[in-house]
Amino acid sequence: MPNTAILEVDGKRYEFPIIEGSENERGIDISNLRKETGLITLDNGYMNTGSCLSAITYLDGEKGILRYRGIPIEELAEHSNFLETSYLLIYGELPTKKQSEDFRTNLTRHTMIHEDMKRFYDGFPRDAHPMAILSSAVNTLSTFYQEEESQPHGRKLTYSILRLLGKLPTIAAFSYKKSIGQPFVYPTNSLTYSANFLKMMFGVPAEEYEVNPAAEHALRLLFMLHADHEQNCSTSTVRLVGSAGTNLYAAISAGIAALWGHLHGGANQRVVEMLKRIQAEGGDGEKFLERVKNREEGVRLMGFGHRVYKNFDPRATIIKKACDNLLSKMGISDPLLDIAMKLEEAALKDDYFVERKLYPNVDFYSGIIYRAIGIPLNMFTVMFAIGRLPGWIAQFKEMVDSPDTKIGRPRQVYTGPVHRHYVPLAERG
Ligand code: CMC
């Protein structure tokens, strides 16, 4: 295969190297394009633009493949746990027994938040969206750990990583407790990551809290499935913000803000809102699909479609099975699950969705699991953020560790007015 691409502009030929990844993905390296030709590329939504070399996550959207550091998501879902998967993503290898124990022990040293931060929650309206609180609180961490305020490397980065992984579930659970007026429940370090989170969410100081193992298992699985997804919108945000030299907390805070959007992580909340609306209107999914196809304003089949997956989303396949298991183990029958399954079946047979290669994505069934566990609707995207945190951290670390990193600064093709002169107010009519 040729390892250069030829571009011809105004009768002149230019050669650009083609670089190849470890899974034979090929990309044209245009770093010298502007220097050599005076031209830039234009790529709305970055549909064809690679922004970095990365050794963290491999995704083949045509074949429905997702691997973290080479290991298929299906294997991790079956055998791993969230902290081990986080270690794998951040440090590149599965931890040894000792590394695994040390990672867990060190992380649990950082699960509490500074007591002064609790007052922070009083400043928000009670009905504030928890994603806004999460993003603000994570940014605030840099005011409590000022030694890491500049971009951390080495040991300093290790502390920021542990702090973030340790504290995010606490910050998230406290925001829920605040919204319902219950006392904060402090972390319990002897519990697993997911069990500790469930206890902080649903425990109360007046009673013993027993973690439901089925709920814990389902949550752990969802956290792992969300842990990384290469250069998606929030991850690219973390990298872009971080590329300016900002600290990890500020970059992750920006990533959380990006994830909140309804075309990204916010879709999981929108899916359940959509299913509830269909239920309220009589449960007729086919009628809803007609509205989607007629492109009624604001009507999309939420939880369907993906920028990269054009076959199936392997995470959705695992989640659908886990959803069935969880509901039967917990003895729950959720009418929204029936609506979702009928909707999926109808969409997968419908030409509109088939032609556009639209399949259920990670968000289509995850909300049914969150509902079964008792997670309130406005916390769904927060669950996504807790799961995605190790991926954001791994991508940030890879970026700051790379000697090739430059500040992210796209260009534009200007389409505004050409040179003209200022008109004084009196002469403007
Ligand atoms: N319902 C109806 N039509 C759709 C949908 C959908 N969910 N998704 C894509 N389309 C149509 C779209 O209208 C377009 O049709 P046409 O070419 O006739 O104009 C075509 O499919 C291509 O869509 P696109 O919007 O150009 O594709 P994209 O790669 O820019 O968008 C997406 C990807 C995920 C934003 C989009 O599929 C979508 O809005 N899905 C619903 C929201 C959602 O579930 N988001 C979660 C994504 S997975 C988790 C995550 O990333 O956080």
PDB file of C-alpha atoms and ligand atoms in Angstrom, residues 45 47 226 229 232-234 259 261-268 270-271 292-293 295 299-310 313 315 352-353 355-364 384 388, ligand 1:
ATOM      1  CA  GLY A  45     -18.037  18.240  13.287  1.00  0.00           C
ATOM      2  CA  MET A  47     -16.169  13.809  10.984  1.00  0.00           C
ATOM      3  CA  HIS A 226     -18.779   3.891  30.030  1.00  0.00           C
ATOM      4  CA  HIS A 229     -14.696   5.873  24.211  1.00  0.00           C
ATOM      5  CA  ASN A 232     -15.762  11.690  21.766  1.00  0.00           C
ATOM      6  CA  CYS A 233     -17.031  15.210  22.460  1.00  0.00           C
ATOM      7  CA  SER A 234     -16.313  15.342  26.223  1.00  0.00           C
ATOM      8  CA  LEU A 259     -21.085  15.350  28.552  1.00  0.00           C
ATOM      9  CA  GLY A 261     -25.411  17.839  26.360  1.00  0.00           C
ATOM     10  CA  HIS A 262     -28.392  15.788  25.171  1.00  0.00           C
ATOM     11  CA  LEU A 263     -26.642  14.586  21.999  1.00  0.00           C
ATOM     12  CA  HIS A 264     -23.896  13.143  24.212  1.00  0.00           C
ATOM     13  CA  GLY A 265     -24.228  11.751  27.769  1.00  0.00           C
ATOM     14  CA  GLY A 266     -27.410  13.715  28.442  1.00  0.00           C
ATOM     15  CA  ALA A 267     -29.159  11.326  26.039  1.00  0.00           C
ATOM     16  CA  ASN A 268     -29.653   8.740  28.802  1.00  0.00           C
ATOM     17  CA  ARG A 270     -33.731  12.040  27.424  1.00  0.00           C
ATOM     18  CA  VAL A 271     -34.353   8.378  26.525  1.00  0.00           C
ATOM     19  CA  VAL A 292     -39.274  11.170  14.232  1.00  0.00           C
ATOM     20  CA  LYS A 293     -39.297  10.394  10.514  1.00  0.00           C
ATOM     21  CA  ARG A 295     -38.633  15.427  11.472  1.00  0.00           C
ATOM     22  CA  VAL A 299     -38.206  14.921  17.995  1.00  0.00           C
ATOM     23  CA  ARG A 300     -35.384  12.375  17.631  1.00  0.00           C
ATOM     24  CA  LEU A 301     -35.220   8.760  18.611  1.00  0.00           C
ATOM     25  CA  MET A 302     -33.021   9.298  21.654  1.00  0.00           C
ATOM     26  CA  GLY A 303     -30.572   6.481  22.422  1.00  0.00           C
ATOM     27  CA  PHE A 304     -30.318   5.648  18.719  1.00  0.00           C
ATOM     28  CA  GLY A 305     -27.519   6.465  16.302  1.00  0.00           C
ATOM     29  CA  HIS A 306     -23.851   7.068  16.828  1.00  0.00           C
ATOM     30  CA  ARG A 307     -21.149   9.047  15.088  1.00  0.00           C
ATOM     31  CA  VAL A 308     -18.849   6.020  14.934  1.00  0.00           C
ATOM     32  CA  TYR A 309     -20.955   2.854  15.335  1.00  0.00           C
ATOM     33  CA  LYS A 310     -22.666   2.077  12.053  1.00  0.00           C
ATOM     34  CA  ASP A 313     -22.880  -0.586  19.701  1.00  0.00           C
ATOM     35  CA  ARG A 315     -22.010  -1.689  24.903  1.00  0.00           C
ATOM     36  CA  TYR A 352     -35.458   5.239   7.668  1.00  0.00           C
ATOM     37  CA  PHE A 353     -33.284   3.801  10.461  1.00  0.00           C
ATOM     38  CA  GLU A 355     -30.678   3.220   5.575  1.00  0.00           C
ATOM     39  CA  ARG A 356     -29.023   5.593   8.024  1.00  0.00           C
ATOM     40  CA  LYS A 357     -27.455   2.729  10.004  1.00  0.00           C
ATOM     41  CA  LEU A 358     -29.074   3.835  13.237  1.00  0.00           C
ATOM     42  CA  TYR A 359     -28.865   1.292  16.078  1.00  0.00           C
ATOM     43  CA  PRO A 360     -29.449   1.484  19.832  1.00  0.00           C
ATOM     44  CA  ASN A 361     -26.489   3.082  21.559  1.00  0.00           C
ATOM     45  CA  VAL A 362     -25.171   2.862  25.127  1.00  0.00           C
ATOM     46  CA  ASP A 363     -27.899   5.194  26.376  1.00  0.00           C
ATOM     47  CA  PHE A 364     -30.932   3.295  25.102  1.00  0.00           C
ATOM     48  CA  PHE A 384     -22.183   8.390  32.965  1.00  0.00           C
ATOM     49  CA  ARG A 388     -16.225   8.106  32.092  1.00  0.00           C
TER      50      ARG A 388
HETATM   51  N1  CMC B   1     -33.224   9.806  15.416  1.00  0.00           N
HETATM   52  C1  CMC B   1     -33.604  10.160  14.157  1.00  0.00           C
HETATM   53  N2  CMC B   1     -32.759  10.417  13.153  1.00  0.00           N
HETATM   54  C2  CMC B   1     -31.450  10.323  13.423  1.00  0.00           C
HETATM   55  C3  CMC B   1     -30.972   9.970  14.707  1.00  0.00           C
HETATM   56  C4  CMC B   1     -31.920   9.709  15.713  1.00  0.00           C
HETATM   57  N3  CMC B   1     -31.524   9.359  16.940  1.00  0.00           N
HETATM   58  N4  CMC B   1     -29.624   9.956  14.681  1.00  0.00           N
HETATM   59  C5  CMC B   1     -29.263  10.292  13.447  1.00  0.00           C
HETATM   60  N5  CMC B   1     -30.367  10.520  12.687  1.00  0.00           N
HETATM   61  C6  CMC B   1     -30.397  10.848  11.232  1.00  0.00           C
HETATM   62  C7  CMC B   1     -30.084  12.310  11.013  1.00  0.00           C
HETATM   63  O1  CMC B   1     -31.275  13.099  11.005  1.00  0.00           O
HETATM   64  C8  CMC B   1     -29.394  12.249   9.675  1.00  0.00           C
HETATM   65  O2  CMC B   1     -30.386  12.073   8.701  1.00  0.00           O
HETATM   66  P1  CMC B   1     -30.248  12.857   7.270  1.00  0.00           P
HETATM   67  O3  CMC B   1     -28.925  12.409   6.690  1.00  0.00           O
HETATM   68  O4  CMC B   1     -31.426  12.426   6.485  1.00  0.00           O
HETATM   69  O5  CMC B   1     -30.263  14.315   7.615  1.00  0.00           O
HETATM   70  C9  CMC B   1     -28.601  10.954   9.723  1.00  0.00           C
HETATM   71  O6  CMC B   1     -29.331  10.118  10.635  1.00  0.00           O
HETATM   72  C10 CMC B   1     -27.173  11.122  10.205  1.00  0.00           C
HETATM   73  O7  CMC B   1     -27.231  11.723  11.499  1.00  0.00           O
HETATM   74  P2  CMC B   1     -26.256  12.825  12.002  1.00  0.00           P
HETATM   75  O8  CMC B   1     -26.955  13.652  13.058  1.00  0.00           O
HETATM   76  O9  CMC B   1     -25.648  13.554  10.864  1.00  0.00           O
HETATM   77  O10 CMC B   1     -25.135  11.916  12.663  1.00  0.00           O
HETATM   78  P3  CMC B   1     -24.069  12.370  13.698  1.00  0.00           P
HETATM   79  O11 CMC B   1     -22.972  11.404  13.619  1.00  0.00           O
HETATM   80  O12 CMC B   1     -23.748  13.803  13.537  1.00  0.00           O
HETATM   81  O13 CMC B   1     -24.849  12.250  15.110  1.00  0.00           O
HETATM   82  C11 CMC B   1     -25.692  11.428  17.131  1.00  0.00           C
HETATM   83  C12 CMC B   1     -24.680  11.214  16.006  1.00  0.00           C
HETATM   84  C13 CMC B   1     -25.385  10.446  18.253  1.00  0.00           C
HETATM   85  C14 CMC B   1     -25.544  12.857  17.704  1.00  0.00           C
HETATM   86  C15 CMC B   1     -27.111  11.209  16.585  1.00  0.00           C
HETATM   87  O14 CMC B   1     -27.249   9.883  16.109  1.00  0.00           O
HETATM   88  C16 CMC B   1     -28.192  11.513  17.611  1.00  0.00           C
HETATM   89  O15 CMC B   1     -28.602  12.667  17.750  1.00  0.00           O
HETATM   90  N6  CMC B   1     -28.682  10.485  18.381  1.00  0.00           N
HETATM   91  C17 CMC B   1     -29.641  10.711  19.430  1.00  0.00           C
HETATM   92  C18 CMC B   1     -28.927  11.216  20.669  1.00  0.00           C
HETATM   93  C19 CMC B   1     -28.157  10.105  21.352  1.00  0.00           C
HETATM   94  O16 CMC B   1     -28.666   9.014  21.571  1.00  0.00           O
HETATM   95  N7  CMC B   1     -26.915  10.414  21.747  1.00  0.00           N
HETATM   96  C20 CMC B   1     -26.061   9.473  22.456  1.00  0.00           C
HETATM   97  C21 CMC B   1     -24.918   9.008  21.617  1.00  0.00           C
HETATM   98  S1  CMC B   1     -24.047   7.590  22.323  1.00  0.00           S
HETATM   99  C22 CMC B   1     -23.383   8.101  23.829  1.00  0.00           C
HETATM  100  C23 CMC B   1     -22.570   9.346  23.782  1.00  0.00           C
HETATM  101  O17 CMC B   1     -21.834   9.617  22.850  1.00  0.00           O
HETATM  102  O18 CMC B   1     -22.639  10.084  24.764  1.00  0.00           O
END
